[in-house]
Tab-separated table of C-alpha atoms in Angstrom:
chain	number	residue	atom	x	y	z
A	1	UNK	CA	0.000	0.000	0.000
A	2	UNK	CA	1.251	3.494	-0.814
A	3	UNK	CA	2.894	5.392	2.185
A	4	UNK	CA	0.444	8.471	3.127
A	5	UNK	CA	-2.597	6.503	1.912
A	6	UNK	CA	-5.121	7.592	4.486
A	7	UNK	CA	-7.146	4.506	6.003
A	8	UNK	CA	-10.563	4.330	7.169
A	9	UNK	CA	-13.527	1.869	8.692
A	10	UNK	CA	-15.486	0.488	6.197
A	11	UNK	CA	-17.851	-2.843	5.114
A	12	UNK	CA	-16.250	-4.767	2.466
A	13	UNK	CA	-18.233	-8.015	0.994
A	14	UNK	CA	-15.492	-10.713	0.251
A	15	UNK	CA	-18.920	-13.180	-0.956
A	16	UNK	CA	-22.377	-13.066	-1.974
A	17	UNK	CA	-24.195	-14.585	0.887
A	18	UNK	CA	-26.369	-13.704	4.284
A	19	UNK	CA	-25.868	-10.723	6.592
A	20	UNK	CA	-22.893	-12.564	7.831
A	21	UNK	CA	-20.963	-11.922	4.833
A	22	UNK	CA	-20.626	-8.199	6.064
A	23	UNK	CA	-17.126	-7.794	7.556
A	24	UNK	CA	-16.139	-4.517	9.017
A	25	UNK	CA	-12.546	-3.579	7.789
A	26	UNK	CA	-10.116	-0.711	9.488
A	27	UNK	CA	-7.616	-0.925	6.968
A	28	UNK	CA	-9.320	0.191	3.931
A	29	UNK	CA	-8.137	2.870	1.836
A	30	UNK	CA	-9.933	6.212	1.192
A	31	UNK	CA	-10.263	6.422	-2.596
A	32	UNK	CA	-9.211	9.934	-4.372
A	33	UNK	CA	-11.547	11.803	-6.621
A	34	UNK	CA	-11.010	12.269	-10.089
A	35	UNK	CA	-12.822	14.336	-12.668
A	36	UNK	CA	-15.955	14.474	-11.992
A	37	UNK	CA	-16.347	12.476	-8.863
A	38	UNK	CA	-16.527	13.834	-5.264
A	39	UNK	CA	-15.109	12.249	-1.829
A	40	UNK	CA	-18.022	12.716	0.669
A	41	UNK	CA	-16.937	12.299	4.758
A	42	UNK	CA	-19.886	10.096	4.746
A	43	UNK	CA	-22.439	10.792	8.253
A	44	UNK	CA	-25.292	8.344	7.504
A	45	UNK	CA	-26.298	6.319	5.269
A	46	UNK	CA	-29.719	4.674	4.573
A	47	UNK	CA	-30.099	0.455	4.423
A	48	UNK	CA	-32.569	-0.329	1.591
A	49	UNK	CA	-33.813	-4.020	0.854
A	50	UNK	CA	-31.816	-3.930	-2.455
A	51	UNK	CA	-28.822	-3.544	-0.524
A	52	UNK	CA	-29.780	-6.648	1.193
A	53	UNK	CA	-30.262	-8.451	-2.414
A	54	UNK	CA	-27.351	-7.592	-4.170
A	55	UNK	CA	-25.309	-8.800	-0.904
A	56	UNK	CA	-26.911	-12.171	-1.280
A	57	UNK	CA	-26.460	-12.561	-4.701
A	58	UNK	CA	-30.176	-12.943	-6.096
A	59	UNK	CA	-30.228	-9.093	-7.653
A	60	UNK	CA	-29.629	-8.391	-11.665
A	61	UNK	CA	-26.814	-5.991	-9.779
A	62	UNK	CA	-23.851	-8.226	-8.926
A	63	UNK	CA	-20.567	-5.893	-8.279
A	64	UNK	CA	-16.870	-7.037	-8.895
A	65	UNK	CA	-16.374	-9.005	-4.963
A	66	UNK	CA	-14.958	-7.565	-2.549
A	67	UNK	CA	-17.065	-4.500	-2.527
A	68	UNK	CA	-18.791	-1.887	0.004
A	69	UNK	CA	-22.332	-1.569	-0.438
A	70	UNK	CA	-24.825	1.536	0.068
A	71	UNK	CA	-26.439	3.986	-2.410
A	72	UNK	CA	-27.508	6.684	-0.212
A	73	UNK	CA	-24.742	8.728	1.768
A	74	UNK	CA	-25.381	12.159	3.700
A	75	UNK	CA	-21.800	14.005	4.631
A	76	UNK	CA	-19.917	16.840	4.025
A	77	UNK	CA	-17.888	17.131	1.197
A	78	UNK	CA	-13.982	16.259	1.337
A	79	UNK	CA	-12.365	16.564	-1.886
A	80	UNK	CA	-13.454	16.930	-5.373
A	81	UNK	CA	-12.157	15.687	-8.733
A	82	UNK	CA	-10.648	18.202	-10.989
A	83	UNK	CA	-13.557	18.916	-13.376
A	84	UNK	CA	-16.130	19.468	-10.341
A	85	UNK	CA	-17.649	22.642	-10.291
A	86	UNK	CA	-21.121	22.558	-8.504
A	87	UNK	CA	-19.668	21.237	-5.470
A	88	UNK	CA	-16.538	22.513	-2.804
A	89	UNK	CA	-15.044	21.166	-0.123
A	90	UNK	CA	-16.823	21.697	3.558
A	91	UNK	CA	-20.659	21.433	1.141
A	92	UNK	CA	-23.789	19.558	2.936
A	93	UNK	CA	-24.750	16.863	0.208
A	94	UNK	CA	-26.414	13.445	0.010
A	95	UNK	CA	-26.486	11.001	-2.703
A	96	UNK	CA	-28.262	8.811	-5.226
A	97	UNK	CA	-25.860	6.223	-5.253
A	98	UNK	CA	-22.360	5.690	-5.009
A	99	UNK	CA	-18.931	4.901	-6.730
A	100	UNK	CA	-17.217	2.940	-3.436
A	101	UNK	CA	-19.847	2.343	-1.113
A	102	UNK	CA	-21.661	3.890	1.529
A	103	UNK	CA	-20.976	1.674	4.462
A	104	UNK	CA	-17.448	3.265	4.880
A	105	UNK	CA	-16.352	6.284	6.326
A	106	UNK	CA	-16.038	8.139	3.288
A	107	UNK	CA	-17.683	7.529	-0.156
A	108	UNK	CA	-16.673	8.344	-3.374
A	109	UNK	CA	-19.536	9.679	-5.978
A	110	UNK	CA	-20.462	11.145	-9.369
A	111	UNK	CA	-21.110	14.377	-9.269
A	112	UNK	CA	-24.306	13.989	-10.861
A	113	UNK	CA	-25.419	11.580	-8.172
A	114	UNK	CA	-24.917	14.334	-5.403
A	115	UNK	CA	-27.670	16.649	-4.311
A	116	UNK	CA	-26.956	19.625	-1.893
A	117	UNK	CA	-28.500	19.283	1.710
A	118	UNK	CA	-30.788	21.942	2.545
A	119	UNK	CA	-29.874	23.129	6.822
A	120	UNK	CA	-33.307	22.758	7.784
A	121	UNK	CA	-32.839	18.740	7.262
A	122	UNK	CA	-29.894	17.039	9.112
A	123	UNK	CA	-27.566	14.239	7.998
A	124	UNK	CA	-29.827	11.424	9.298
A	125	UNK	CA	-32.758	12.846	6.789
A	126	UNK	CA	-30.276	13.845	4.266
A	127	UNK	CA	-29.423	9.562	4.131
A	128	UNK	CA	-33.284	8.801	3.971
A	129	UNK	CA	-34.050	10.876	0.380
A	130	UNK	CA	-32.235	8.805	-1.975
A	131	UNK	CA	-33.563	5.384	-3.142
A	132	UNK	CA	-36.943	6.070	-1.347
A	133	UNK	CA	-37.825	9.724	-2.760
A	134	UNK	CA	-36.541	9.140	-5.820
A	135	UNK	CA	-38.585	6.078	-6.203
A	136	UNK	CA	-41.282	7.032	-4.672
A	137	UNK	CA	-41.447	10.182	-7.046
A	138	UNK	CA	-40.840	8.110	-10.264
A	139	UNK	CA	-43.819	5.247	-9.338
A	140	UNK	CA	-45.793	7.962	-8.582
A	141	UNK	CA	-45.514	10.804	-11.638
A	142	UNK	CA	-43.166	9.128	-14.715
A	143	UNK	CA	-45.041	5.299	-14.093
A	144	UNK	CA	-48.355	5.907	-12.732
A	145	UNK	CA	-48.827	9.486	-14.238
A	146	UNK	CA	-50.861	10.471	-11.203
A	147	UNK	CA	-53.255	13.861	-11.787
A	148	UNK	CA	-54.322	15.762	-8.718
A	149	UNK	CA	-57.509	14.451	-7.669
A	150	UNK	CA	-56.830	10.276	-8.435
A	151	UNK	CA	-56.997	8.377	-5.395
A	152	UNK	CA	-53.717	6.349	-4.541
A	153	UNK	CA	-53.212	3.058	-2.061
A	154	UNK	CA	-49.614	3.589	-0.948
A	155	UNK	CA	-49.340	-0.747	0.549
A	156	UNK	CA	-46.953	-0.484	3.269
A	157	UNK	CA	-46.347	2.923	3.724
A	158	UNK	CA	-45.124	3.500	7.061
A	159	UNK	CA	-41.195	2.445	5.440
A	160	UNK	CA	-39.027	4.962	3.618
A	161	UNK	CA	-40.348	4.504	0.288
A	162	UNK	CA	-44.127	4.380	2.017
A	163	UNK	CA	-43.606	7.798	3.637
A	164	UNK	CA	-41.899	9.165	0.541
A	165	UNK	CA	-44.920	8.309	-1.457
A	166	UNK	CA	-47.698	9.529	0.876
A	167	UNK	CA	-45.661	12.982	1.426
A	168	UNK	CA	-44.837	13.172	-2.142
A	169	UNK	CA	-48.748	12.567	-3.000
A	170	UNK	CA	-50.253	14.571	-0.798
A	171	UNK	CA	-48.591	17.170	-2.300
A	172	UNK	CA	-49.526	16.210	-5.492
A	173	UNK	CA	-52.967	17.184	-4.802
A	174	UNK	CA	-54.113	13.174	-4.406
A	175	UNK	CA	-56.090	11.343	-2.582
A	176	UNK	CA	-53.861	9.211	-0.265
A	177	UNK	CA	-54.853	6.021	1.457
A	178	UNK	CA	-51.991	3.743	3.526
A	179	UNK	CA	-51.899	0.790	5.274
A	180	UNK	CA	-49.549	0.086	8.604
A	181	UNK	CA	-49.202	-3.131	10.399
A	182	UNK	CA	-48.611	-1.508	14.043
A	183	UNK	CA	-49.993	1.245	15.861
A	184	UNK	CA	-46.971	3.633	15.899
A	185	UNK	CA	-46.979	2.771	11.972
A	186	UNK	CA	-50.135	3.680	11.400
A	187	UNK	CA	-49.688	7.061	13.203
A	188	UNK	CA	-46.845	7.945	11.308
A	189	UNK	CA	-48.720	7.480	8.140
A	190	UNK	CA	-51.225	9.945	9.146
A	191	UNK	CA	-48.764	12.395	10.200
A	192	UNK	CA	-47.211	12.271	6.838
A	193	UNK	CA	-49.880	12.766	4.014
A	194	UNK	CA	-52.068	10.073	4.374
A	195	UNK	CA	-56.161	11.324	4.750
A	196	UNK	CA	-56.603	7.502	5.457
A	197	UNK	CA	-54.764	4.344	7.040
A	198	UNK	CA	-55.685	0.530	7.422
A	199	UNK	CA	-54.034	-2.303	9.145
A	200	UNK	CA	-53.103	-4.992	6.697
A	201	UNK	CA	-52.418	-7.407	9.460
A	202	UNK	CA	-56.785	-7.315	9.692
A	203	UNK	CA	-58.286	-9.755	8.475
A	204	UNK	CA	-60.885	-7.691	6.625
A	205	UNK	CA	-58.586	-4.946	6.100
A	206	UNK	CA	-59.629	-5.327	2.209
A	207	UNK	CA	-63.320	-5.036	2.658
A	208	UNK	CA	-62.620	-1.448	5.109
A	209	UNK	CA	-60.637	-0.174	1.855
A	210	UNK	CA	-63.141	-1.033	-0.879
A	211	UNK	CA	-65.928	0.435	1.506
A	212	UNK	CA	-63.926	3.879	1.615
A	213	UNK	CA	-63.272	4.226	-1.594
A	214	UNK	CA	-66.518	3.053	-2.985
A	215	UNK	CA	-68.121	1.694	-6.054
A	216	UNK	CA	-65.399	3.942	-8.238
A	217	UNK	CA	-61.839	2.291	-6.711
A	218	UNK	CA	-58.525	3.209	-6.125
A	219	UNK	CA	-56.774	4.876	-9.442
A	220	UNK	CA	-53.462	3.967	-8.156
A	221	UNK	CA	-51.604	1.553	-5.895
A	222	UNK	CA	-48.340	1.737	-5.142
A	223	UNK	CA	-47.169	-1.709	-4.471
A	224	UNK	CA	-44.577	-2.881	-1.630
A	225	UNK	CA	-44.853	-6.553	-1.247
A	226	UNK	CA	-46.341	-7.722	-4.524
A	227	UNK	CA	-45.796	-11.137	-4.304
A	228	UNK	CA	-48.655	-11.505	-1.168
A	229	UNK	CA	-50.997	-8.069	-2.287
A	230	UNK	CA	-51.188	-8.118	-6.010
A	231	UNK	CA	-54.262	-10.356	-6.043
A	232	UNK	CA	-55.641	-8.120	-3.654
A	233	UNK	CA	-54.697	-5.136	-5.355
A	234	UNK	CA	-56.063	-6.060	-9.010
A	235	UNK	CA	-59.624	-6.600	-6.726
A	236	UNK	CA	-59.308	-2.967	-5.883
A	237	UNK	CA	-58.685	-0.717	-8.444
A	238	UNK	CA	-60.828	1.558	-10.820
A	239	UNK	CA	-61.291	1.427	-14.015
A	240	UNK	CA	-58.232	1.969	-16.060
A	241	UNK	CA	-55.982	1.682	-12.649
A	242	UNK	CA	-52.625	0.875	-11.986
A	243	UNK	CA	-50.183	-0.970	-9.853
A	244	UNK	CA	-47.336	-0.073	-9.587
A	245	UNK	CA	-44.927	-2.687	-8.193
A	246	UNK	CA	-41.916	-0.864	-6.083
A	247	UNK	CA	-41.018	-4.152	-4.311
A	248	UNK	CA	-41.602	-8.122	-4.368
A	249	UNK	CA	-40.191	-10.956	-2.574
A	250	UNK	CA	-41.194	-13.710	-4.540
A	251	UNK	CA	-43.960	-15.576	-7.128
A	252	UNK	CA	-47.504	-14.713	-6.590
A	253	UNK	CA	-50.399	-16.384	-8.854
A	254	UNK	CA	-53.362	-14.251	-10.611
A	255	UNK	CA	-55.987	-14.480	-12.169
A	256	UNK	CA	-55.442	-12.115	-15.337
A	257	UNK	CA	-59.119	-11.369	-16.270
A	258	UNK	CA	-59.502	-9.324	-13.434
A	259	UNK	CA	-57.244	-6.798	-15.275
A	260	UNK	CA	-59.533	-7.265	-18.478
A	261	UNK	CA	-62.513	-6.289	-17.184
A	262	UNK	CA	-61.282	-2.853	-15.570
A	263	UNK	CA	-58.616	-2.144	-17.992
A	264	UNK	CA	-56.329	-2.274	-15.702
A	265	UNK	CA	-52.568	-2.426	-15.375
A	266	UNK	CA	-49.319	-3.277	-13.654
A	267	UNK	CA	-46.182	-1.717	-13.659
A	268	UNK	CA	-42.761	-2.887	-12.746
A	269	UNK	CA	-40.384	0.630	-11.271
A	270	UNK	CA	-36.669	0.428	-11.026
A	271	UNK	CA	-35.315	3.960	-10.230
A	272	UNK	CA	-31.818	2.865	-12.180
A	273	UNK	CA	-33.376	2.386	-15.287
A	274	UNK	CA	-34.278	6.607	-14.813
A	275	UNK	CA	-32.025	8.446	-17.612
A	276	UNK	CA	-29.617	11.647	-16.209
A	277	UNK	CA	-32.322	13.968	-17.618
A	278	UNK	CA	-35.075	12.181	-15.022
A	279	UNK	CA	-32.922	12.280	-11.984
A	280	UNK	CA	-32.889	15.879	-12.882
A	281	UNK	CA	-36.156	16.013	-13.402
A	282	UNK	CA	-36.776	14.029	-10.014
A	283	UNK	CA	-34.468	16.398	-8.140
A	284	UNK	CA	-35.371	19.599	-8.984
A	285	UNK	CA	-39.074	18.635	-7.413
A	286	UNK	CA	-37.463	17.167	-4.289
A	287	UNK	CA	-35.494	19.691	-3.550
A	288	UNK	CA	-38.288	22.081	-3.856
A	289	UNK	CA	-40.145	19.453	-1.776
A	290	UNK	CA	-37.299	20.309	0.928
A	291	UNK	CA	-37.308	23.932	0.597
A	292	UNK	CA	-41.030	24.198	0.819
A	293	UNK	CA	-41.220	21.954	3.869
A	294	UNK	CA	-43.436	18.240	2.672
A	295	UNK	CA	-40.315	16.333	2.412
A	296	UNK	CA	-39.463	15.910	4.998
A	297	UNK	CA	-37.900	11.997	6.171
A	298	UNK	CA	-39.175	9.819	9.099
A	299	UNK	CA	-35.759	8.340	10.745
A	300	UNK	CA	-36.448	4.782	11.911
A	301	UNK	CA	-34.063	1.957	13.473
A	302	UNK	CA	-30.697	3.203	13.432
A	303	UNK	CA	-27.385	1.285	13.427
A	304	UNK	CA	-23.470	1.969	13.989
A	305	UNK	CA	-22.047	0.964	10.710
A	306	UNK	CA	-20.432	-2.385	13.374
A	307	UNK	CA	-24.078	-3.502	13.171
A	308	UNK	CA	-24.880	-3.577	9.950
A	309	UNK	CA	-25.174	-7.036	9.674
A	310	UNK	CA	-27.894	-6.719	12.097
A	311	UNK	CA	-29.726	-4.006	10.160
A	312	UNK	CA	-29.576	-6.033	6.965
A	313	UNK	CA	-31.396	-9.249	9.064
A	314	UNK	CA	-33.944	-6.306	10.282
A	315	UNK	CA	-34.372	-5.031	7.565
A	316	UNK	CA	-35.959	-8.108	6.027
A	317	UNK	CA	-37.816	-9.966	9.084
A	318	UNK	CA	-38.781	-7.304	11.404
A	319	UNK	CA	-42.550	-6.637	10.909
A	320	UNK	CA	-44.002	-3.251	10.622
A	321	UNK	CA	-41.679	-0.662	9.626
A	322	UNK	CA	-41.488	2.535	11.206
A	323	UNK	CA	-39.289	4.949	9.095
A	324	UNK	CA	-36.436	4.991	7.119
A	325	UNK	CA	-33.460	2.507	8.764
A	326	UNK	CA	-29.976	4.156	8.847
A	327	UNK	CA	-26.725	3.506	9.393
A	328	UNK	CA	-24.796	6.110	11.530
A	329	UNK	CA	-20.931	6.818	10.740
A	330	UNK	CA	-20.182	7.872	14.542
């Protein structure tokens, strides 16, 4: 190793496998910025279920082993590459994803994945916009093409991308329904754009949504576990509705005519298949989301970067999220 090479804490994955394969190193070295790329004294960063896939080995995404995971960094800005312009040392900034990883001390990113950090949100909130706002914002406008006034089923919405939707459609000018498994879920969903929330741990949770909404149905439904709710969901749209599926854990069977009848579809949303132009796009109404005060992130369960193993179990098997889970750098 090169004398002078500074050193920091980070999580390096040596094997696709369970949380177990997360090994906290001491010894790695901080990368250098070139061109356009930024070095980011990384604060917090947020744990998405992808993160937990792509360690595992079942996601399209495999990186070159050994690698750091995390897409979604808050820090300050350390160093930039020699063609950076928007961005100086000592800036507030979070990201969309990463070059090295975000489980480390300090990440390395393209400058157009880095977003400034308004003061009025701190670090912890600055590592809960990335995968779930962005998401969130392109199920909801580029795939569903809501218009104020549609009704939208956020299904399990008191997680980061849940919250994200309801604030972002509330906003929007929709009408927002949510479900919550837990009481302090539920609450949450209220308190962040939702006029409505049911418990989808009821049995008849189904039956309380269809008798809100009515004859008419819901125009939208933004899907979180597809692989148990998309029967479900198919049952309760409107005519000409849409699903949009943001997450699935597995196969679920259906019985196609009930899209025939209504007209209905369902969507797939991936927010890495967005071009440049739509992250733009996607930004430029956060951020304006931030300055005006609805975006605003719910901070869940929150980890030292030692215990990520253990978020990345939670992550998957705890029930009922509350908020968006983080890893903390100190």
């Amino acid at each position: 190793m090169a004398t002078g090479q500074k050193l920091m804490r980070a999580i390096r994955v040596f094997e696709f496998g369970g949380p177990e394969v997360l090994k906290l190193q001491s010894d790695v070295a901080v990368p250098i910025p070139k061109d356009h790329q930024v070095l980011i004294k990384v604060e917090a960063c947020g744990v998405n279920p992808v993160d937990t896939y792509i360690r595992s080995g079942t996601h399209s995404v495999k990186p070159l082993l050994p690698y750091t995971p995390g897409f979604d960094v808050a820090g300050i800005i350390e160093a930039v590459g020699e063609s950076v312009s928007a961005f100086k040392k000592g800036d507030r900034v979070f990201t969309t994803r990463t070059i090295s990883g975000g489980y480390a001390e300090y990440a390395l990113a393209a400058d157009h994945t880095v977003y400034t950090l308004p003061e009025k949100l701190d670090f912890k909130q600055g590592a809960a916009i990335g995968i779930p706002y962005f998401t969130a914002y392109r199920a909801l406008l580029h795939s569903a093409c809501v218009k104020p006034g549609e009704s939208v089923l956020v299904h399990g919405a008191s997680g980061g991308v849940g919250i994200a939707a309801c604030q972002i459609a509330r906003a929007y000018g929709l009408k927002v329904l949510g479900t919550a498994s837990t009481e302090e879920g539920q609450k949450i969903v209220l308190e962040n754009g939702a006029h409505k929330v049911f418990n989808h741990k009821e049995a008849n949770y189904i039956d309380k949504i269809k008798k809100s909404v009515g004859e008419k149905g819901v125009d939208v439904i933004i899907e979180m576990l597809a692989n148990v709710n998309l029967s479900n969901d198919l049952n309760l749209l409107s005519h000409g509705g849409r699903v949009i599926v943001v997450g699935s854990r597995g196969p679920i069977e259906i019985n196609p005519r009930d899209t025939m009848t209504k007209e209905s579809s369902i969507k797939g949303v991936t927010l890495f298949s967005s071009t440049k132009e739509e992250f733009q796009q996607f930004a430029a109404a956060l951020q304006a989301g931030m300055e005006i005060g609805w975006l605003k992130p719910v901070i869940g369960p929150q980890y030292l970067l030692e215990k990520a193993a253990q978020a990345h179990e939670n992550i998957i098997h705890s029930s009922g999220a509350t908020g968006k889970m983080i890893l903390l750098l100190k």
